[in-house]
Tab-separated table of C-alpha atoms in Angstrom:
chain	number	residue	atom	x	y	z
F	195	UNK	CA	-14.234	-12.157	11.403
F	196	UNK	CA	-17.561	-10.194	10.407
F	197	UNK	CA	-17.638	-9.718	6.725
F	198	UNK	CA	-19.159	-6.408	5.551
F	199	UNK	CA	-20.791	-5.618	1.762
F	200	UNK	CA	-20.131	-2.391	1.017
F	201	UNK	CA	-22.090	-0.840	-2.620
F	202	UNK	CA	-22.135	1.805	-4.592
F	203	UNK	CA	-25.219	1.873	-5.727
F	204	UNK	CA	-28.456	0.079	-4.721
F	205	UNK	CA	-31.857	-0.570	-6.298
F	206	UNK	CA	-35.377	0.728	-5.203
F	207	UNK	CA	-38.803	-0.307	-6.182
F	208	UNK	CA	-41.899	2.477	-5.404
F	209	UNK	CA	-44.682	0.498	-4.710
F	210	UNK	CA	-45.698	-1.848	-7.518
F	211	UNK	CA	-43.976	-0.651	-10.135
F	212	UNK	CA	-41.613	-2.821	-12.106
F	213	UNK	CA	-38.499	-0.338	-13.088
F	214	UNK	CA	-35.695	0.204	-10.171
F	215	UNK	CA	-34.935	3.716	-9.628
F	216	UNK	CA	-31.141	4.107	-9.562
F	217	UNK	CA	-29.395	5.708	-5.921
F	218	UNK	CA	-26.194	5.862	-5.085
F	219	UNK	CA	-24.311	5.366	-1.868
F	220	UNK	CA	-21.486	6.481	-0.543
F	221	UNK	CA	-20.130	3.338	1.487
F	222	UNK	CA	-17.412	2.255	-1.647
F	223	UNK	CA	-15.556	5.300	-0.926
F	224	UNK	CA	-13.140	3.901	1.051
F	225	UNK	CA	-9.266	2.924	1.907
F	226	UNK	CA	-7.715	-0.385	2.293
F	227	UNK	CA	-6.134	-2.589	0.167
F	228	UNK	CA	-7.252	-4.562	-2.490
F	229	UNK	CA	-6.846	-8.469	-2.195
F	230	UNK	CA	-3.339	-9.742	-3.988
F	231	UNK	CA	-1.638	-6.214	-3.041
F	232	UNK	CA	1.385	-7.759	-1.357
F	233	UNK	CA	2.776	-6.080	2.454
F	234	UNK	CA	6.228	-5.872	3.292
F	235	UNK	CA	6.570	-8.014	6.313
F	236	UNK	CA	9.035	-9.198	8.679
F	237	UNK	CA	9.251	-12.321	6.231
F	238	UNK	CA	8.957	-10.983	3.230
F	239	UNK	CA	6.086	-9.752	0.698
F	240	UNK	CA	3.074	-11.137	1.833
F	241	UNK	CA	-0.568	-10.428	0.197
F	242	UNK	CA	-2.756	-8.269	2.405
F	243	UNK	CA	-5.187	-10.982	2.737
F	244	UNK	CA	-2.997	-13.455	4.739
F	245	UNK	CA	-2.377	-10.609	7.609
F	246	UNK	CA	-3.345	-11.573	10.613
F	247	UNK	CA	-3.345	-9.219	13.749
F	248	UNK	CA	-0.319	-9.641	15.786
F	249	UNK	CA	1.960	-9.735	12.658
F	250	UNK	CA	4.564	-7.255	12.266
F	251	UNK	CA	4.934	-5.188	9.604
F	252	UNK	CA	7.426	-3.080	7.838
F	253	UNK	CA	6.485	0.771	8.207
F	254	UNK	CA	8.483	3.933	6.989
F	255	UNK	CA	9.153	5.956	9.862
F	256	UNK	CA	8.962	3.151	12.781
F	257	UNK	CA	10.522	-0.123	11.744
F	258	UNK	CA	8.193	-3.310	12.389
F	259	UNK	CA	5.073	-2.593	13.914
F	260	UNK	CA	2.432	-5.202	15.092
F	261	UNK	CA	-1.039	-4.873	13.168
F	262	UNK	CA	-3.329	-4.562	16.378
F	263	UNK	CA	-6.748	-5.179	13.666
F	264	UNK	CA	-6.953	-6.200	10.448
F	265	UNK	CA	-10.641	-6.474	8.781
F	266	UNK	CA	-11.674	-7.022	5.621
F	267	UNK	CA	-14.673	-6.052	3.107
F	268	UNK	CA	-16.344	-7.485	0.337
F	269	UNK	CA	-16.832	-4.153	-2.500
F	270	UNK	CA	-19.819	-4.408	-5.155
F	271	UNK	CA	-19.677	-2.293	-7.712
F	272	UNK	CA	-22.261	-1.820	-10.037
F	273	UNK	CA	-21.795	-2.711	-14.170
F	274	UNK	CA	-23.278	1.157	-14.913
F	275	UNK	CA	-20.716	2.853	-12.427
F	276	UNK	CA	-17.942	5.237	-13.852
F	277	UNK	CA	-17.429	7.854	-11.640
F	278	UNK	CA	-13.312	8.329	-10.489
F	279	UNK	CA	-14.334	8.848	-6.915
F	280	UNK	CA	-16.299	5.619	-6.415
F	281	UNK	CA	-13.299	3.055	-8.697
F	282	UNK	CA	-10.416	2.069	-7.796
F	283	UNK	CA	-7.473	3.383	-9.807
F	284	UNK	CA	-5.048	1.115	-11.886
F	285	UNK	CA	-1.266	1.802	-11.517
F	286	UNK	CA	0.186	-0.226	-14.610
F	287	UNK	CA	3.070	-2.544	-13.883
F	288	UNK	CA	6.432	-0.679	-14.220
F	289	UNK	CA	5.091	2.577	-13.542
F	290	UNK	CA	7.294	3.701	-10.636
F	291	UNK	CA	9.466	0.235	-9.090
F	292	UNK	CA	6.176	-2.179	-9.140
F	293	UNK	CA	6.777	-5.398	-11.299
F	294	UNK	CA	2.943	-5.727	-11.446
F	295	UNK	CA	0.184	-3.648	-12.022
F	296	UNK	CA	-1.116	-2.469	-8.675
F	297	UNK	CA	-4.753	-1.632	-7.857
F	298	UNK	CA	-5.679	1.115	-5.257
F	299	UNK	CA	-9.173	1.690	-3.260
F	300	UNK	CA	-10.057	5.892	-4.532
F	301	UNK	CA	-9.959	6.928	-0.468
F	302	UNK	CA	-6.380	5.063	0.214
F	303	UNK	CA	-4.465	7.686	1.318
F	304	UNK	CA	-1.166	7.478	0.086
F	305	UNK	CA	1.819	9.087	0.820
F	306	UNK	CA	3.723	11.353	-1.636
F	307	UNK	CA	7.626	12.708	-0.941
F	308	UNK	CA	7.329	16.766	-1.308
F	309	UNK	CA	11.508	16.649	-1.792
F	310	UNK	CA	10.847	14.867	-4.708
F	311	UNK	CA	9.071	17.727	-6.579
F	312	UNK	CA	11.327	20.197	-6.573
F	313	UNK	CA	9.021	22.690	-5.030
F	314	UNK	CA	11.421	23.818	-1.699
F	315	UNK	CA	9.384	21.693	0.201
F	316	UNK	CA	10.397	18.940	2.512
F	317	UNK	CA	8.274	16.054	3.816
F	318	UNK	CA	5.563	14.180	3.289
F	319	UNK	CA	1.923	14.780	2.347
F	320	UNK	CA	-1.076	12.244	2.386
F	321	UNK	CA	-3.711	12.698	-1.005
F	322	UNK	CA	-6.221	10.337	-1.725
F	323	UNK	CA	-5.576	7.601	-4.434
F	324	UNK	CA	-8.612	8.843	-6.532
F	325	UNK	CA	-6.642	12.097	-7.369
F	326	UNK	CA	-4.198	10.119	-9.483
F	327	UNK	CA	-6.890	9.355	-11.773
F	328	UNK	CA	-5.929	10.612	-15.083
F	329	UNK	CA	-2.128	11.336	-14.300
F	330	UNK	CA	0.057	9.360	-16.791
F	331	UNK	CA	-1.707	6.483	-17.543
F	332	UNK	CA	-3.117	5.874	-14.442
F	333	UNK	CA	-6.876	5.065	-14.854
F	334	UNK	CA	-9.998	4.734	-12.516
F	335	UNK	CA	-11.839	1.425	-13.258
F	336	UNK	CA	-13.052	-1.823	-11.552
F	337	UNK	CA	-10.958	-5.139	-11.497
F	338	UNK	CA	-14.108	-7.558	-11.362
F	339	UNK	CA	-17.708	-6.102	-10.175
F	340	UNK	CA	-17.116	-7.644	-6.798
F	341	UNK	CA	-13.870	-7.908	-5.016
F	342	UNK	CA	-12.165	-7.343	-1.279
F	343	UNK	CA	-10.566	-5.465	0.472
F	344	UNK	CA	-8.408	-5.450	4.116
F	345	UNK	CA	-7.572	-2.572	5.830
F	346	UNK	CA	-4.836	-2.685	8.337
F	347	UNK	CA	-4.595	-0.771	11.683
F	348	UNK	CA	-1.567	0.050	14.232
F	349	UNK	CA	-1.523	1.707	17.785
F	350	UNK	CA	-0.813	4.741	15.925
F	351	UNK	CA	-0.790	6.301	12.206
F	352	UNK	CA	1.532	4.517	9.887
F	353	UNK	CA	2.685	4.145	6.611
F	354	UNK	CA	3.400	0.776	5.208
F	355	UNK	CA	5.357	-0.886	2.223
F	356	UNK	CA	3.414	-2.349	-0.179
F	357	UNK	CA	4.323	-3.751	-3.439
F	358	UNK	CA	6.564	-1.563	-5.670
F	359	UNK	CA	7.606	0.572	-2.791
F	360	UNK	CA	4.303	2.465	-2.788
F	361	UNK	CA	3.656	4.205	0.586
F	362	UNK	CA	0.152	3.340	1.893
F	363	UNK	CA	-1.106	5.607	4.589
F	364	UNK	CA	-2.783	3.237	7.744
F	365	UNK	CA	-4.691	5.604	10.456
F	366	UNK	CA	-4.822	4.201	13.640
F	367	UNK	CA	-8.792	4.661	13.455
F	368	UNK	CA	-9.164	6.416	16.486
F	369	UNK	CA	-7.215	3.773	18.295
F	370	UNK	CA	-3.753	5.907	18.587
F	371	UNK	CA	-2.736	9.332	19.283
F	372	UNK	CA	-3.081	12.415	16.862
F	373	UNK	CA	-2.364	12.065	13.067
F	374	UNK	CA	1.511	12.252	12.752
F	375	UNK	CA	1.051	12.797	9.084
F	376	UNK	CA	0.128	15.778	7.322
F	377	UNK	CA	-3.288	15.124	5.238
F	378	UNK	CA	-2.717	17.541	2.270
F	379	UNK	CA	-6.425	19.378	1.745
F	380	UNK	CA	-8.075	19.979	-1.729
F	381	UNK	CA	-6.822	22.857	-2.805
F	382	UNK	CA	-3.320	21.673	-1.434
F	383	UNK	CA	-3.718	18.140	-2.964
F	384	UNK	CA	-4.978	19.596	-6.655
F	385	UNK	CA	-1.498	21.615	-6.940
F	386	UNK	CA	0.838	18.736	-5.324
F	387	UNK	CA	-1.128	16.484	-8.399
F	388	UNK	CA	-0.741	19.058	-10.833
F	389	UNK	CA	3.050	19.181	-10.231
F	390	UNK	CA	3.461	15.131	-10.071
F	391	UNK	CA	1.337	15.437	-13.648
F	392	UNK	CA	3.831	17.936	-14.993
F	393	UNK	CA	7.129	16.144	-13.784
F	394	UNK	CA	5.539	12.828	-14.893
F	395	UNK	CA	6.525	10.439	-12.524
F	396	UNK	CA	4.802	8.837	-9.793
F	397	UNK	CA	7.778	7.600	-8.263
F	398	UNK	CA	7.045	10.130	-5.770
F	399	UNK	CA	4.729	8.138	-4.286
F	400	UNK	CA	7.607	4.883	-4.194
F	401	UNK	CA	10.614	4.492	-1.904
F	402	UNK	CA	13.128	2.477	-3.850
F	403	UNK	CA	14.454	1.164	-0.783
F	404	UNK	CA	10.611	-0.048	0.267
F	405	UNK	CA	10.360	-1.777	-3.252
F	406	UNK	CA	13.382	-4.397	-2.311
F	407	UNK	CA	12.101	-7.807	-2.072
F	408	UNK	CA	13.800	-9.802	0.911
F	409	UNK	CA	13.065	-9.514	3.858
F	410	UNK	CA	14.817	-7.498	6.666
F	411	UNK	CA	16.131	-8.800	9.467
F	412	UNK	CA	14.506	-7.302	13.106
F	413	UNK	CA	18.185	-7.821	14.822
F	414	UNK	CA	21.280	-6.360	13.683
F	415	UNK	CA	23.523	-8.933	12.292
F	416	UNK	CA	27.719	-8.927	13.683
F	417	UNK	CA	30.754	-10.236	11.920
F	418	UNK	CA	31.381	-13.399	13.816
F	419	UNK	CA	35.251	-14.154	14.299
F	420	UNK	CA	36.274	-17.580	13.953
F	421	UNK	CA	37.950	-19.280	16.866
F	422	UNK	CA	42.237	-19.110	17.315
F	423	UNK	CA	43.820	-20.635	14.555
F	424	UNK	CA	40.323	-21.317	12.207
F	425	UNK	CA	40.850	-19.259	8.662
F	426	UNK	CA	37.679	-16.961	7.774
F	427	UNK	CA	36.401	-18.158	4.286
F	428	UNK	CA	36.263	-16.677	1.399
F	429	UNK	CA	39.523	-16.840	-0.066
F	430	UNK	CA	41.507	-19.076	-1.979
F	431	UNK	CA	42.490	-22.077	0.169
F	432	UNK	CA	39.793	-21.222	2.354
F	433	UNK	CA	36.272	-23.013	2.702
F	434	UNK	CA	33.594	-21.199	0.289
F	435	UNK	CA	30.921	-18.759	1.795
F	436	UNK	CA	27.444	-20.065	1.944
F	437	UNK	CA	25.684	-18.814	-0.807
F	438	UNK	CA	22.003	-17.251	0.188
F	439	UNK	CA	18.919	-18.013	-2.303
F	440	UNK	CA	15.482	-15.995	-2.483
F	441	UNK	CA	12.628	-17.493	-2.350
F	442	UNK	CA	10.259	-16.679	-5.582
F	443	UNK	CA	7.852	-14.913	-3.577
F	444	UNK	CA	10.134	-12.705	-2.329
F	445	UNK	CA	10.628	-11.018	-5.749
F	446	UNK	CA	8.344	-8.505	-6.877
């Protein structure tokens, strides 16, 4: 898989002279996932970084879908950078259903629920992650100076699981049909922010449901009746149910 460096700022010399003159870039501003942010998958949470294409993966609005690409980045950022649009932001463990704290690229469009609001309107809306900046005590800032990132494409626009039920918008990169989403502009995206601010609580960003840790099963599962004259167990007299045990990476 090519590997590509993506900065945020970059040195140049003029001639001779022995002082850098400081430019910035605009290559860090960018989606994905960063490295150790765990994907709901068809077995379980998985971190982003063990995706492989062909693996199916647990969307909101269209069950399992099969990653068709999945590349990954390596993000330098330099020591001197502290503008919100070119950091990641920090979502502190606990602060909607995450166990963890969870670190999001400032481009990752993410999915917030309208309903939630209480502003008589319905639906979804994709901002960028940047815009939570400064909401609660979500922060902009860097996990190490140099880190990586995957970003994970479908057939068509999705949004995934990832850990603590947030809803990570995935565009099919020109590889699908028409965004199915609606991608809130600035003007809409500074009042939907203003209104998560004043309600204070990002959980409108979460699905409960896409926060639960084991994995769900692609087939529907049947009561099986036992054969003539077997009892079911279960109750007294009757052999015990099998009891069914999580694995530890399954919890969040």
């Amino acid at each position: 898989m090519l590997e590509l460096v993506s900065v945020s700022g970059y040195s140049k010399r003029e001639g001779q002279g022995p002082q850098p003159v400081q430019e910035s870039a605009v290559s860090v501003r960018r989606g994905g996932l960063l490295h150790g942010t765990r994907v709901a998958t068809t077995s379980g949470w998985k971190p982003v970084e063990n995706l492989v294409t062909g693996e199916l993966v647990r969307t909101l609005d269209h069950g399992f879908r099969e990653l068709r690409r999945v590349c990954a980045d390596s993000v330098v950022v330099p020591g001197g950078e502290r503008r919100p649009e070119y950091l990641p932001v920090l979502v502190p463990a606990r602060a909607a259903y995450n166990g963890r704290p969870v670190w999001l690229m400032p481009e990752q469009g993410m999915a917030l629920d309208q309903t939630k609001l209480d502003l008589g309107i319905e639906g979804l809306s994709i901002v960028p992650a940047r815009m939570l900046s400064g909401v609660g005590n979500l922060r902009s800032n860097t996990p190490a100076q140099t880190f990586d990132v995957t970003s994970l494409y479908f057939d068509q626009d999705e949004i995934v699981f990832i850990e603590g039920g947030f809803q990570a918008y995935c565009p099919a990169g020109g590889m699908g049909p028409v965004c199915t989403y609606e991608v809130a502009d600035q003007e809409d995206a500074d009042l939907l922010i203003e209104a998560v601010a004043m309600k204070g609580d990002i959980s409108v960003f979460a699905n409960p449901l896409g926060a639960l840790p084991a994995p769900i099963p692609q087939e529907p599962i049947f009561p099986i009746r036992p054969p003539k004259g077997m009892r079911r167990p279960g109750r007294p007299g009757r052999p015990n149910a099998p009891i069914l045990f999580l694995r530890s990476d399954w919890r969040i």
